Amino acid sequence: MSVVNITQVQVLDNPTHFSNPYQFEITFECIAPLTADLEWKIIYVGSADSNAHDQELESIMVGPVPIGVNKFIFQADAPRLELIPHNDIVGVTVILITCSYMGREFVRIGYYVNNDYLDEELRANPPENIVYEKLYRNILAEKPRVTRFPINWDNPAEEEMPPVQTEEEVSRGFVNQIPGTVDTMMLG
């Protein structure tokens, strides 16, 4: 059982210009004392072909974490365009929010992001050179993919506990993309 449970993630300033910061209001519950801070990260997936283009946009330590409901706004600058392959700038990608305890990731929340032009003419006839000042992003905030990683909360350095996937999760189509993980729910 997880000691920290994410209860809500609200995507702020969405849709918006591509260069605006990412902003998420994260609400989570802590049900037992923690001896260390939580590490939160925002990661932009630069290309579906390789994680070499992924960018860690922000990493913060949150703590000490009191027992009960906690809330904070997590903000990160937009990704650096020069690190994204040209063919992957416009189109669909993913933004990830991860949380780790004592170096062990226990939850990953992924959102699809559509980077496109608002201008109908630019969408119908995309220019060869991207017009960055007209590029917008829209995070599909209603359909996050939440993956939980079981960890030993008393001693996170120990080998992680084996994941368990319920029949309901399998029937609902939650297929694990990462070995040893369990997609458990979609946040509302």
Steps between C-alpha positions, in 0.01 A plus 500: 500500500624845410567748779456790255196508271449762231133604521486770232714671240356812342663627182519880512531747209384252237494532202774757468791621291775237463759715678291562814593312819331172588290533816336222701312524829573170676297372795619192687434321826768370735370229735815429707811691611778537244866519599606672176369753250315412179674573170268620222604535135343628179638328189426593139522211252677654202465204264314170499801344328753548779517616861822682408281802420311498831546818702470525876329838520498527879586301811401605851515353849179532704520453873477447778164354402239500778242225534178602329407679178771712336484728196752698298545655156778346294631720220766441236631695204409380152740254335801627307403477133856446382506166688187366326535339155350737240243240383378444859429861599154521338269211585423280798743428781488429875570695819576298815474587868692257720539469875772310686569422863862445602601451138219254414234615254155395621266686264510634144220709352505545124302736281478517124597843367404627156732768362339674204406830345174677583498659156295284258721594205818392681336172606377427147835594343773456763804712418834326448654725764300495821345833597575473873317815604175350360545154652260401777473198726193326636537244780231231496431567868189282524681173427822459697670160515606419856761229556587390852823332598479300825784587738586399853420823685684389815819433307476627140855380427380137521387317189160625392196288567345321201217693332148368506252574223131433558274330248300824475811694400582246231142504367499883493801491268772620735795332336838549662753666273780479755605159639421461871240777518127518541270756339240537770264784421417808306473813715184702451 
